[in-house]
Structures are given as structure tokens and as C-alpha cells.
Amino acid sequence: MSDGQAAGRPRHVYFSPFRNSLVIREGFAMEKRAAGERDRREWAEGIRRRLGLVAEVHRCRAYADDEGGGWVWACLRPGCLGAGYSYRSQPAAFAEALAHARAFMPEPPEDEPLTELQWALYVAFSEDAERQREADEAALGARILAVTEQVNDAFAGILPDGLRFEWRADGE
Ligand SMILES: [Zn+2]
């Protein structure tokens, strides 16, 4: 920075209305940047929470209430005022604390219900596939016969008497 002073001389702090306004503006800019950063973080956090990627963690503590008697639970999350008093037992207080913590767990996304159109398509495709399978099976019988005849014609006079080519379609 050049302030017009010779090197080696102690730099005095330079005040001016102009500089002050710069300082103030810089302060504002820093605040704005921090706010923007916070907004982005909160936005990302919100998205992740909606996608069920993060749970808001509400750790709780259940303890005996020495003054009021009974058991107490309190949420340890900063800013959360979740608490309950005068439970007769520790498990009762703990159950309430657990219910509080669970209330902030994201629900897994529900399966989308099958629409009528999807179902109609599924039925049509499976009926179609079934028809195709039946047609293929019916055609296979005729094809086996045709190939068998062809092979036997080709081997006529070559195979010993009484031997015949046969296609075993059962795969055994
Ligand atoms: Zn809480």
C-alpha cells in the first residue's frame, strides 16, 4: 500500500471519513459473505434432510430430579427446548426422550404406488409374453419335426438299419 511515506518511518494509522466508510463497507461485505455462506449451508442441509440423508440429532439425557422428585429428561441439542418432568421411573423418562429423538429421524421415502396405467401395461406385457411363449413352444414342436426329417433324409443310407436321428427337446 502506498501512503506517500518514506520507507523506515513508522506508519501511522490513517483515519479519514473515506477510510472509515471503507472499513464499514468491508465489515458489511464480510457480514454479507458470512450470511451467504450460512444460507448456502442451511439450504444444502435442508435438501439433504428432505432427501432423508441426514437426521437432526437430538441427544437426550434422563436423570433423577433431586429437587422435584421423579425423573427428568432434557434434550441436549442447542436451541431445542425438548424436556419432560416428573416421570415415575427412569425407563419412562427415557422412553419419552427416545420418542423425542425419533421424531427428528427422516422417514424413508415411500414407494410410489403403481398407477393404473402402469398396471395395465404390466398386464399387457405379461399377457403378450405368455402368448409369445406359447407360440414359440408350438412352433418348436414343428421345427423339431422338420429338422429331424431333414437330418434323417441327409443320413438316409448312411446310418445302419433301424437307427434314426432323434432330437431330444427335453435337454436330458
Ligand atoms: Zn430436541
Short mmCIF file of N, CA and C and ligand atoms in Angstrom, two decimals:
data_model
loop_
_atom_site.label_atom_id
_atom_site.label_comp_id
_atom_site.label_asym_id
_atom_site.label_seq_id
_atom_site.Cartn_x
_atom_site.Cartn_y
_atom_site.Cartn_z
N MET A 1 0.85 -1.20 0.00
CA MET A 1 0.00 0.00 0.00
C MET A 1 0.88 1.24 0.00
N SER A 2 0.55 2.20 -0.74
CA SER A 2 1.36 3.41 -0.80
C SER A 2 0.64 4.52 -0.05
N ASP A 3 1.30 5.02 1.00
CA ASP A 3 0.67 6.14 1.69
C ASP A 3 1.55 7.39 1.61
N GLY A 4 2.53 7.32 0.72
CA GLY A 4 3.32 8.51 0.45
C GLY A 4 4.42 8.75 1.46
N GLN A 5 4.68 7.77 2.35
CA GLN A 5 5.72 7.97 3.35
C GLN A 5 7.00 7.26 2.93
N ALA A 6 8.11 7.79 3.41
CA ALA A 6 9.39 7.16 3.12
C ALA A 6 9.50 5.86 3.88
N ALA A 7 10.21 4.90 3.31
CA ALA A 7 10.38 3.60 3.96
C ALA A 7 11.15 3.78 5.25
N GLY A 8 10.83 2.99 6.25
CA GLY A 8 11.56 3.04 7.51
C GLY A 8 10.87 3.91 8.54
N ARG A 9 10.10 4.87 8.10
CA ARG A 9 9.36 5.70 9.07
C ARG A 9 8.16 4.89 9.56
N PRO A 10 7.88 5.02 10.86
CA PRO A 10 6.72 4.26 11.36
C PRO A 10 5.44 4.73 10.67
N ARG A 11 4.67 3.77 10.28
CA ARG A 11 3.41 4.09 9.61
C ARG A 11 2.39 4.49 10.64
N HIS A 12 1.83 5.64 10.50
CA HIS A 12 0.76 5.98 11.44
C HIS A 12 -0.57 5.52 10.88
N VAL A 13 -1.47 5.25 11.79
CA VAL A 13 -2.78 4.77 11.35
C VAL A 13 -3.51 5.94 10.73
N TYR A 14 -4.01 5.70 9.59
CA TYR A 14 -4.57 6.78 8.78
C TYR A 14 -6.09 6.76 8.88
N PHE A 15 -6.61 7.77 9.46
CA PHE A 15 -8.07 7.86 9.58
C PHE A 15 -8.60 8.90 8.62
N SER A 16 -9.66 8.63 8.04
CA SER A 16 -10.35 9.64 7.24
C SER A 16 -11.77 9.17 7.09
N PRO A 17 -12.68 10.08 6.86
CA PRO A 17 -14.07 9.64 6.65
C PRO A 17 -14.15 8.63 5.54
N PHE A 18 -13.28 8.81 4.52
CA PHE A 18 -13.29 7.90 3.39
C PHE A 18 -12.85 6.51 3.81
N ARG A 19 -11.72 6.48 4.62
CA ARG A 19 -11.22 5.19 5.07
C ARG A 19 -12.25 4.53 5.97
N ASN A 20 -12.85 5.32 6.86
CA ASN A 20 -13.84 4.74 7.76
C ASN A 20 -14.99 4.12 6.99
N SER A 21 -15.40 4.82 5.93
CA SER A 21 -16.51 4.26 5.18
C SER A 21 -16.07 2.96 4.50
N LEU A 22 -14.77 2.92 4.11
CA LEU A 22 -14.24 1.67 3.52
C LEU A 22 -14.30 0.54 4.54
N VAL A 23 -13.85 0.88 5.78
CA VAL A 23 -13.85 -0.13 6.85
C VAL A 23 -15.27 -0.63 7.08
N ILE A 24 -16.19 0.32 7.14
CA ILE A 24 -17.58 -0.06 7.39
C ILE A 24 -18.11 -0.91 6.24
N ARG A 25 -17.75 -0.47 5.02
CA ARG A 25 -18.24 -1.24 3.87
C ARG A 25 -17.64 -2.64 3.86
N GLU A 26 -16.35 -2.72 4.24
CA GLU A 26 -15.69 -4.03 4.29
C GLU A 26 -16.39 -4.91 5.33
N GLY A 27 -16.74 -4.26 6.46
CA GLY A 27 -17.46 -5.00 7.51
C GLY A 27 -18.78 -5.53 7.00
N PHE A 28 -19.50 -4.69 6.31
CA PHE A 28 -20.80 -5.10 5.74
C PHE A 28 -20.61 -6.27 4.78
N ALA A 29 -19.57 -6.11 3.93
CA ALA A 29 -19.31 -7.14 2.92
C ALA A 29 -19.01 -8.47 3.59
N MET A 30 -18.21 -8.41 4.70
CA MET A 30 -17.88 -9.64 5.41
C MET A 30 -19.13 -10.27 5.99
N GLU A 31 -19.99 -9.43 6.57
CA GLU A 31 -21.23 -9.95 7.15
C GLU A 31 -22.09 -10.59 6.07
N LYS A 32 -22.12 -9.91 4.92
CA LYS A 32 -22.93 -10.42 3.81
C LYS A 32 -22.41 -11.77 3.33
N ARG A 33 -21.06 -11.84 3.23
CA ARG A 33 -20.46 -13.10 2.80
C ARG A 33 -20.79 -14.21 3.79
N ALA A 34 -20.68 -13.88 5.09
CA ALA A 34 -20.96 -14.89 6.12
C ALA A 34 -22.43 -15.34 6.04
N ALA A 35 -23.31 -14.35 5.82
CA ALA A 35 -24.73 -14.68 5.73
C ALA A 35 -25.00 -15.56 4.52
N GLY A 36 -24.33 -15.23 3.40
CA GLY A 36 -24.50 -16.03 2.19
C GLY A 36 -24.02 -17.45 2.41
N GLU A 37 -22.88 -17.57 3.10
CA GLU A 37 -22.31 -18.88 3.39
C GLU A 37 -23.28 -19.68 4.26
N ARG A 38 -23.86 -18.99 5.27
CA ARG A 38 -24.80 -19.64 6.18
C ARG A 38 -26.03 -20.10 5.40
N ASP A 39 -26.52 -19.21 4.53
CA ASP A 39 -27.69 -19.55 3.72
C ASP A 39 -27.44 -20.78 2.88
N ARG A 40 -26.26 -20.81 2.26
CA ARG A 40 -25.93 -21.96 1.40
C ARG A 40 -25.89 -23.23 2.23
N ARG A 41 -25.26 -23.13 3.42
CA ARG A 41 -25.17 -24.31 4.30
C ARG A 41 -26.56 -24.78 4.68
N GLU A 42 -27.42 -23.83 5.09
CA GLU A 42 -28.78 -24.20 5.52
C GLU A 42 -29.57 -24.78 4.37
N TRP A 43 -29.37 -24.20 3.20
CA TRP A 43 -30.08 -24.69 2.02
C TRP A 43 -29.68 -26.14 1.72
N ALA A 44 -28.35 -26.39 1.72
CA ALA A 44 -27.84 -27.73 1.45
C ALA A 44 -28.34 -28.71 2.51
N GLU A 45 -28.32 -28.23 3.76
CA GLU A 45 -28.77 -29.07 4.88
C GLU A 45 -30.24 -29.43 4.70
N GLY A 46 -31.04 -28.43 4.30
CA GLY A 46 -32.47 -28.65 4.08
C GLY A 46 -32.71 -29.69 3.00
N ILE A 47 -31.96 -29.57 1.92
CA ILE A 47 -32.10 -30.53 0.81
C ILE A 47 -31.75 -31.93 1.29
N ARG A 48 -30.61 -32.01 1.99
CA ARG A 48 -30.17 -33.33 2.44
C ARG A 48 -31.17 -33.93 3.42
N ARG A 49 -31.76 -33.06 4.25
CA ARG A 49 -32.74 -33.58 5.22
C ARG A 49 -33.97 -34.08 4.49
N ARG A 50 -34.43 -33.30 3.47
CA ARG A 50 -35.62 -33.72 2.73
C ARG A 50 -35.37 -35.02 1.99
N LEU A 51 -34.11 -35.22 1.57
CA LEU A 51 -33.79 -36.47 0.87
C LEU A 51 -33.59 -37.62 1.84
N GLY A 52 -33.70 -37.30 3.14
CA GLY A 52 -33.53 -38.36 4.13
C GLY A 52 -32.08 -38.74 4.33
N LEU A 53 -31.15 -37.85 3.97
CA LEU A 53 -29.74 -38.18 4.09
C LEU A 53 -29.19 -37.86 5.47
N VAL A 54 -29.82 -36.91 6.14
CA VAL A 54 -29.34 -36.57 7.47
C VAL A 54 -30.49 -36.57 8.46
N ALA A 55 -30.17 -36.90 9.67
CA ALA A 55 -31.16 -36.80 10.73
C ALA A 55 -30.73 -35.65 11.62
N GLU A 56 -31.70 -34.92 12.13
CA GLU A 56 -31.39 -33.90 13.12
C GLU A 56 -31.16 -34.67 14.41
N VAL A 57 -29.96 -34.51 14.97
CA VAL A 57 -29.64 -35.32 16.13
C VAL A 57 -30.08 -34.62 17.41
N HIS A 58 -31.00 -35.24 18.12
CA HIS A 58 -31.46 -34.72 19.41
C HIS A 58 -31.07 -35.72 20.48
N ARG A 59 -29.85 -35.51 21.01
CA ARG A 59 -29.42 -36.41 22.08
C ARG A 59 -30.06 -35.93 23.36
N CYS A 60 -30.56 -36.88 24.13
CA CYS A 60 -31.26 -36.51 25.36
C CYS A 60 -30.58 -37.14 26.56
N ARG A 61 -30.93 -36.62 27.70
CA ARG A 61 -30.36 -37.11 28.94
C ARG A 61 -31.52 -37.33 29.89
N ALA A 62 -31.54 -38.47 30.55
CA ALA A 62 -32.58 -38.73 31.56
C ALA A 62 -31.89 -38.84 32.91
N TYR A 63 -32.40 -38.10 33.86
CA TYR A 63 -31.75 -38.11 35.17
C TYR A 63 -32.76 -37.88 36.28
N ALA A 64 -32.35 -38.26 37.50
CA ALA A 64 -33.24 -38.10 38.65
C ALA A 64 -33.30 -36.63 39.02
N ASP A 65 -34.50 -36.17 39.29
CA ASP A 65 -34.70 -34.78 39.69
C ASP A 65 -34.62 -34.71 41.21
N ASP A 66 -33.48 -34.24 41.71
CA ASP A 66 -33.26 -34.26 43.15
C ASP A 66 -34.22 -33.34 43.90
N GLU A 67 -34.55 -32.23 43.28
CA GLU A 67 -35.42 -31.27 43.97
C GLU A 67 -36.89 -31.63 43.83
N GLY A 68 -37.34 -31.80 42.60
CA GLY A 68 -38.76 -32.04 42.37
C GLY A 68 -39.17 -33.49 42.57
N GLY A 69 -38.18 -34.40 42.63
CA GLY A 69 -38.50 -35.81 42.72
C GLY A 69 -38.85 -36.35 41.36
N GLY A 70 -38.78 -37.66 41.22
CA GLY A 70 -39.08 -38.29 39.94
C GLY A 70 -37.92 -38.17 38.98
N TRP A 71 -38.21 -38.45 37.70
CA TRP A 71 -37.18 -38.44 36.68
C TRP A 71 -37.46 -37.37 35.65
N VAL A 72 -36.39 -36.89 35.08
CA VAL A 72 -36.47 -35.79 34.12
C VAL A 72 -35.70 -36.20 32.87
N TRP A 73 -36.20 -35.78 31.72
CA TRP A 73 -35.34 -35.89 30.52
C TRP A 73 -35.24 -34.52 29.90
N ALA A 74 -34.13 -34.28 29.26
CA ALA A 74 -33.93 -32.99 28.59
C ALA A 74 -33.11 -33.21 27.35
N CYS A 75 -33.49 -32.47 26.31
CA CYS A 75 -32.76 -32.56 25.04
C CYS A 75 -31.47 -31.76 25.16
N LEU A 76 -30.38 -32.33 24.65
CA LEU A 76 -29.07 -31.67 24.75
C LEU A 76 -28.76 -30.82 23.52
N ARG A 77 -29.65 -30.88 22.50
CA ARG A 77 -29.37 -30.11 21.28
C ARG A 77 -29.53 -28.62 21.56
N PRO A 78 -28.51 -27.83 21.20
CA PRO A 78 -28.63 -26.39 21.45
C PRO A 78 -29.86 -25.82 20.73
N GLY A 79 -30.61 -25.03 21.46
CA GLY A 79 -31.78 -24.39 20.85
C GLY A 79 -33.03 -25.23 20.94
N CYS A 80 -32.91 -26.50 21.30
CA CYS A 80 -34.10 -27.35 21.42
C CYS A 80 -34.53 -27.36 22.89
N LEU A 81 -35.79 -27.07 23.08
CA LEU A 81 -36.28 -26.97 24.46
C LEU A 81 -36.99 -28.25 24.89
N GLY A 82 -36.81 -29.32 24.16
CA GLY A 82 -37.47 -30.58 24.49
C GLY A 82 -37.07 -31.05 25.88
N ALA A 83 -38.07 -31.31 26.71
CA ALA A 83 -37.81 -31.79 28.07
C ALA A 83 -39.10 -32.33 28.66
N GLY A 84 -38.97 -33.16 29.66
CA GLY A 84 -40.15 -33.67 30.35
C GLY A 84 -39.80 -33.90 31.82
N TYR A 85 -40.79 -33.73 32.69
CA TYR A 85 -40.52 -33.79 34.12
C TYR A 85 -41.45 -34.78 34.81
N SER A 86 -41.08 -35.11 36.03
CA SER A 86 -41.95 -35.87 36.95
C SER A 86 -42.33 -37.25 36.43
N TYR A 87 -41.37 -37.94 35.83
CA TYR A 87 -41.64 -39.33 35.45
C TYR A 87 -41.36 -40.22 36.65
N ARG A 88 -42.17 -41.28 36.77
CA ARG A 88 -42.03 -42.12 37.94
C ARG A 88 -40.80 -43.02 37.88
N SER A 89 -40.36 -43.33 36.66
CA SER A 89 -39.18 -44.20 36.58
C SER A 89 -38.24 -43.68 35.50
N GLN A 90 -37.00 -44.15 35.56
CA GLN A 90 -36.03 -43.76 34.54
C GLN A 90 -36.45 -44.28 33.16
N PRO A 91 -36.91 -45.57 33.08
CA PRO A 91 -37.34 -46.04 31.75
C PRO A 91 -38.46 -45.20 31.15
N ALA A 92 -39.37 -44.71 31.98
CA ALA A 92 -40.48 -43.89 31.47
C ALA A 92 -39.94 -42.59 30.89
N ALA A 93 -39.01 -41.97 31.61
CA ALA A 93 -38.40 -40.72 31.14
C ALA A 93 -37.59 -41.00 29.87
N PHE A 94 -36.90 -42.14 29.87
CA PHE A 94 -36.04 -42.49 28.74
C PHE A 94 -36.89 -42.74 27.49
N ALA A 95 -38.05 -43.39 27.68
CA ALA A 95 -38.93 -43.68 26.55
C ALA A 95 -39.40 -42.39 25.89
N GLU A 96 -39.75 -41.42 26.73
CA GLU A 96 -40.18 -40.11 26.20
C GLU A 96 -39.04 -39.42 25.46
N ALA A 97 -37.84 -39.52 26.04
CA ALA A 97 -36.66 -38.90 25.41
C ALA A 97 -36.40 -39.54 24.05
N LEU A 98 -36.55 -40.87 24.01
CA LEU A 98 -36.32 -41.60 22.77
C LEU A 98 -37.35 -41.20 21.72
N ALA A 99 -38.60 -41.04 22.16
CA ALA A 99 -39.66 -40.63 21.23
C ALA A 99 -39.34 -39.25 20.67
N HIS A 100 -38.80 -38.36 21.52
CA HIS A 100 -38.42 -37.02 21.07
C HIS A 100 -37.33 -37.11 20.02
N ALA A 101 -36.29 -37.92 20.31
CA ALA A 101 -35.17 -38.06 19.37
C ALA A 101 -35.65 -38.66 18.06
N ARG A 102 -36.53 -39.63 18.16
CA ARG A 102 -37.02 -40.33 16.94
C ARG A 102 -37.88 -39.41 16.08
N ALA A 103 -38.51 -38.43 16.70
CA ALA A 103 -39.40 -37.53 15.95
C ALA A 103 -38.63 -36.76 14.88
N PHE A 104 -37.30 -36.70 15.02
CA PHE A 104 -36.50 -35.93 14.06
C PHE A 104 -35.79 -36.80 13.04
N MET A 105 -36.03 -38.11 13.12
CA MET A 105 -35.43 -39.02 12.14
C MET A 105 -36.21 -38.90 10.84
N PRO A 106 -35.52 -38.78 9.74
CA PRO A 106 -36.25 -38.71 8.47
C PRO A 106 -36.92 -40.04 8.16
N GLU A 107 -38.14 -39.94 7.64
CA GLU A 107 -38.86 -41.15 7.23
C GLU A 107 -38.28 -41.61 5.90
N PRO A 108 -38.11 -42.90 5.72
CA PRO A 108 -37.66 -43.35 4.39
C PRO A 108 -38.72 -43.02 3.36
N PRO A 109 -38.30 -42.63 2.17
CA PRO A 109 -39.31 -42.27 1.16
C PRO A 109 -40.22 -43.45 0.85
N GLU A 110 -41.50 -43.13 0.68
CA GLU A 110 -42.47 -44.19 0.41
C GLU A 110 -42.35 -44.67 -1.02
N ASP A 111 -42.65 -45.93 -1.21
CA ASP A 111 -42.69 -46.46 -2.57
C ASP A 111 -43.83 -45.79 -3.29
N GLU A 112 -43.57 -45.41 -4.53
CA GLU A 112 -44.65 -44.79 -5.29
C GLU A 112 -45.67 -45.85 -5.66
N PRO A 113 -46.94 -45.56 -5.41
CA PRO A 113 -47.95 -46.56 -5.74
C PRO A 113 -48.02 -46.76 -7.26
N LEU A 114 -48.31 -47.99 -7.62
CA LEU A 114 -48.42 -48.32 -9.04
C LEU A 114 -49.65 -47.64 -9.62
N THR A 115 -49.47 -46.93 -10.70
CA THR A 115 -50.64 -46.29 -11.31
C THR A 115 -51.39 -47.32 -12.13
N GLU A 116 -52.65 -46.97 -12.46
CA GLU A 116 -53.48 -47.89 -13.23
C GLU A 116 -52.87 -48.15 -14.60
N LEU A 117 -52.28 -47.09 -15.16
CA LEU A 117 -51.67 -47.23 -16.49
C LEU A 117 -50.49 -48.19 -16.42
N GLN A 118 -49.65 -48.03 -15.35
CA GLN A 118 -48.50 -48.92 -15.21
C GLN A 118 -48.97 -50.37 -15.09
N TRP A 119 -50.06 -50.57 -14.31
CA TRP A 119 -50.57 -51.91 -14.10
C TRP A 119 -51.09 -52.49 -15.42
N ALA A 120 -51.82 -51.66 -16.18
CA ALA A 120 -52.37 -52.11 -17.46
C ALA A 120 -51.23 -52.51 -18.40
N LEU A 121 -50.16 -51.69 -18.39
CA LEU A 121 -49.01 -52.01 -19.24
C LEU A 121 -48.37 -53.32 -18.81
N TYR A 122 -48.24 -53.48 -17.48
CA TYR A 122 -47.62 -54.70 -16.96
C TYR A 122 -48.42 -55.93 -17.39
N VAL A 123 -49.76 -55.83 -17.25
CA VAL A 123 -50.63 -56.95 -17.61
C VAL A 123 -50.51 -57.23 -19.10
N ALA A 124 -50.55 -56.15 -19.89
CA ALA A 124 -50.46 -56.31 -21.35
C ALA A 124 -49.16 -56.98 -21.74
N PHE A 125 -48.04 -56.51 -21.12
CA PHE A 125 -46.74 -57.08 -21.46
C PHE A 125 -46.66 -58.54 -21.04
N SER A 126 -47.18 -58.86 -19.84
CA SER A 126 -47.05 -60.25 -19.40
C SER A 126 -47.97 -61.16 -20.22
N GLU A 127 -49.14 -60.64 -20.61
CA GLU A 127 -50.02 -61.45 -21.47
C GLU A 127 -49.35 -61.67 -22.82
N ASP A 128 -48.74 -60.59 -23.29
CA ASP A 128 -48.05 -60.66 -24.58
C ASP A 128 -46.91 -61.67 -24.51
N ALA A 129 -46.15 -61.61 -23.39
CA ALA A 129 -45.02 -62.51 -23.22
C ALA A 129 -45.52 -63.95 -23.15
N GLU A 130 -46.63 -64.15 -22.46
CA GLU A 130 -47.20 -65.50 -22.33
C GLU A 130 -47.62 -66.04 -23.70
N ARG A 131 -48.29 -65.17 -24.49
CA ARG A 131 -48.71 -65.58 -25.84
C ARG A 131 -47.49 -65.92 -26.70
N GLN A 132 -46.45 -65.10 -26.56
CA GLN A 132 -45.24 -65.32 -27.34
C GLN A 132 -44.60 -66.66 -26.97
N ARG A 133 -44.61 -66.94 -25.65
CA ARG A 133 -44.01 -68.20 -25.18
C ARG A 133 -44.78 -69.39 -25.74
N GLU A 134 -46.13 -69.29 -25.70
CA GLU A 134 -46.95 -70.39 -26.22
C GLU A 134 -46.71 -70.58 -27.71
N ALA A 135 -46.63 -69.46 -28.43
CA ALA A 135 -46.40 -69.54 -29.88
C ALA A 135 -45.04 -70.17 -30.16
N ASP A 136 -44.02 -69.78 -29.36
CA ASP A 136 -42.68 -70.34 -29.55
C ASP A 136 -42.68 -71.83 -29.30
N GLU A 137 -43.38 -72.24 -28.21
CA GLU A 137 -43.41 -73.67 -27.88
C GLU A 137 -44.10 -74.47 -28.97
N ALA A 138 -45.22 -73.92 -29.47
CA ALA A 138 -45.96 -74.60 -30.54
C ALA A 138 -45.09 -74.71 -31.79
N ALA A 139 -44.37 -73.63 -32.08
CA ALA A 139 -43.52 -73.62 -33.28
C ALA A 139 -42.35 -74.56 -33.11
N LEU A 140 -41.87 -74.70 -31.85
CA LEU A 140 -40.70 -75.55 -31.59
C LEU A 140 -40.99 -76.99 -31.99
N GLY A 141 -42.20 -77.49 -31.65
CA GLY A 141 -42.56 -78.87 -31.99
C GLY A 141 -42.45 -79.10 -33.49
N ALA A 142 -43.01 -78.18 -34.25
CA ALA A 142 -42.99 -78.31 -35.71
C ALA A 142 -41.56 -78.21 -36.23
N ARG A 143 -40.78 -77.32 -35.62
CA ARG A 143 -39.40 -77.12 -36.05
C ARG A 143 -38.58 -78.38 -35.77
N ILE A 144 -38.81 -78.99 -34.61
CA ILE A 144 -38.07 -80.21 -34.26
C ILE A 144 -38.36 -81.30 -35.29
N LEU A 145 -39.65 -81.43 -35.62
CA LEU A 145 -40.04 -82.44 -36.61
C LEU A 145 -39.36 -82.18 -37.95
N ALA A 146 -39.38 -80.89 -38.35
CA ALA A 146 -38.80 -80.53 -39.65
C ALA A 146 -37.30 -80.84 -39.69
N VAL A 147 -36.58 -80.44 -38.61
CA VAL A 147 -35.13 -80.67 -38.56
C VAL A 147 -34.83 -82.16 -38.50
N THR A 148 -35.63 -82.89 -37.73
CA THR A 148 -35.42 -84.33 -37.61
C THR A 148 -35.56 -85.00 -38.99
N GLU A 149 -36.61 -84.61 -39.71
CA GLU A 149 -36.82 -85.18 -41.04
C GLU A 149 -35.66 -84.86 -41.95
N GLN A 150 -35.21 -83.57 -41.85
CA GLN A 150 -34.11 -83.11 -42.71
C GLN A 150 -32.84 -83.94 -42.44
N VAL A 151 -32.53 -84.09 -41.15
CA VAL A 151 -31.31 -84.83 -40.79
C VAL A 151 -31.44 -86.28 -41.23
N ASN A 152 -32.60 -86.89 -41.01
CA ASN A 152 -32.78 -88.29 -41.39
C ASN A 152 -32.71 -88.48 -42.90
N ASP A 153 -33.24 -87.47 -43.63
CA ASP A 153 -33.13 -87.54 -45.09
C ASP A 153 -31.67 -87.49 -45.51
N ALA A 154 -30.91 -86.58 -44.83
CA ALA A 154 -29.50 -86.41 -45.19
C ALA A 154 -28.70 -87.67 -44.88
N PHE A 155 -29.08 -88.35 -43.77
CA PHE A 155 -28.32 -89.54 -43.35
C PHE A 155 -28.90 -90.84 -43.92
N ALA A 156 -29.91 -90.69 -44.77
CA ALA A 156 -30.54 -91.89 -45.31
C ALA A 156 -29.50 -92.73 -46.05
N GLY A 157 -29.41 -94.01 -45.69
CA GLY A 157 -28.44 -94.88 -46.33
C GLY A 157 -27.08 -94.85 -45.67
N ILE A 158 -26.84 -93.89 -44.79
CA ILE A 158 -25.54 -93.82 -44.10
C ILE A 158 -25.67 -94.50 -42.73
N LEU A 159 -26.76 -94.16 -42.02
CA LEU A 159 -26.98 -94.77 -40.70
C LEU A 159 -27.33 -96.25 -40.89
N PRO A 160 -26.86 -97.09 -39.96
CA PRO A 160 -27.22 -98.51 -40.05
C PRO A 160 -28.73 -98.68 -39.96
N ASP A 161 -29.23 -99.80 -40.44
CA ASP A 161 -30.67 -100.06 -40.41
C ASP A 161 -31.21 -99.97 -38.99
N GLY A 162 -32.36 -99.39 -38.85
CA GLY A 162 -33.01 -99.31 -37.54
C GLY A 162 -32.56 -98.11 -36.71
N LEU A 163 -31.47 -97.42 -37.11
CA LEU A 163 -31.03 -96.23 -36.36
C LEU A 163 -31.61 -94.98 -37.02
N ARG A 164 -32.04 -94.12 -36.16
CA ARG A 164 -32.69 -92.92 -36.64
C ARG A 164 -32.23 -91.74 -35.81
N PHE A 165 -32.07 -90.61 -36.42
CA PHE A 165 -31.73 -89.41 -35.66
C PHE A 165 -32.98 -88.91 -34.91
N GLU A 166 -32.79 -88.61 -33.66
CA GLU A 166 -33.91 -88.03 -32.92
C GLU A 166 -33.44 -86.81 -32.13
N TRP A 167 -34.27 -85.82 -32.11
CA TRP A 167 -33.97 -84.58 -31.36
C TRP A 167 -34.63 -84.70 -30.00
N ARG A 168 -33.80 -84.67 -28.97
CA ARG A 168 -34.41 -84.72 -27.63
C ARG A 168 -34.55 -83.29 -27.13
N ALA A 169 -35.76 -82.82 -27.19
CA ALA A 169 -36.02 -81.41 -26.85
C ALA A 169 -36.06 -81.17 -25.35
N ASP A 170 -36.10 -82.22 -24.53
CA ASP A 170 -36.21 -82.00 -23.08
C ASP A 170 -34.87 -81.70 -22.44
N GLY A 171 -33.79 -81.73 -23.25
CA GLY A 171 -32.49 -81.34 -22.73
C GLY A 171 -31.83 -82.38 -21.85
N GLU A 172 -32.34 -83.61 -21.82
CA GLU A 172 -31.73 -84.65 -20.98
C GLU A 172 -30.56 -85.33 -21.68
ZN ZN B 1 -34.55 -31.91 20.88
#
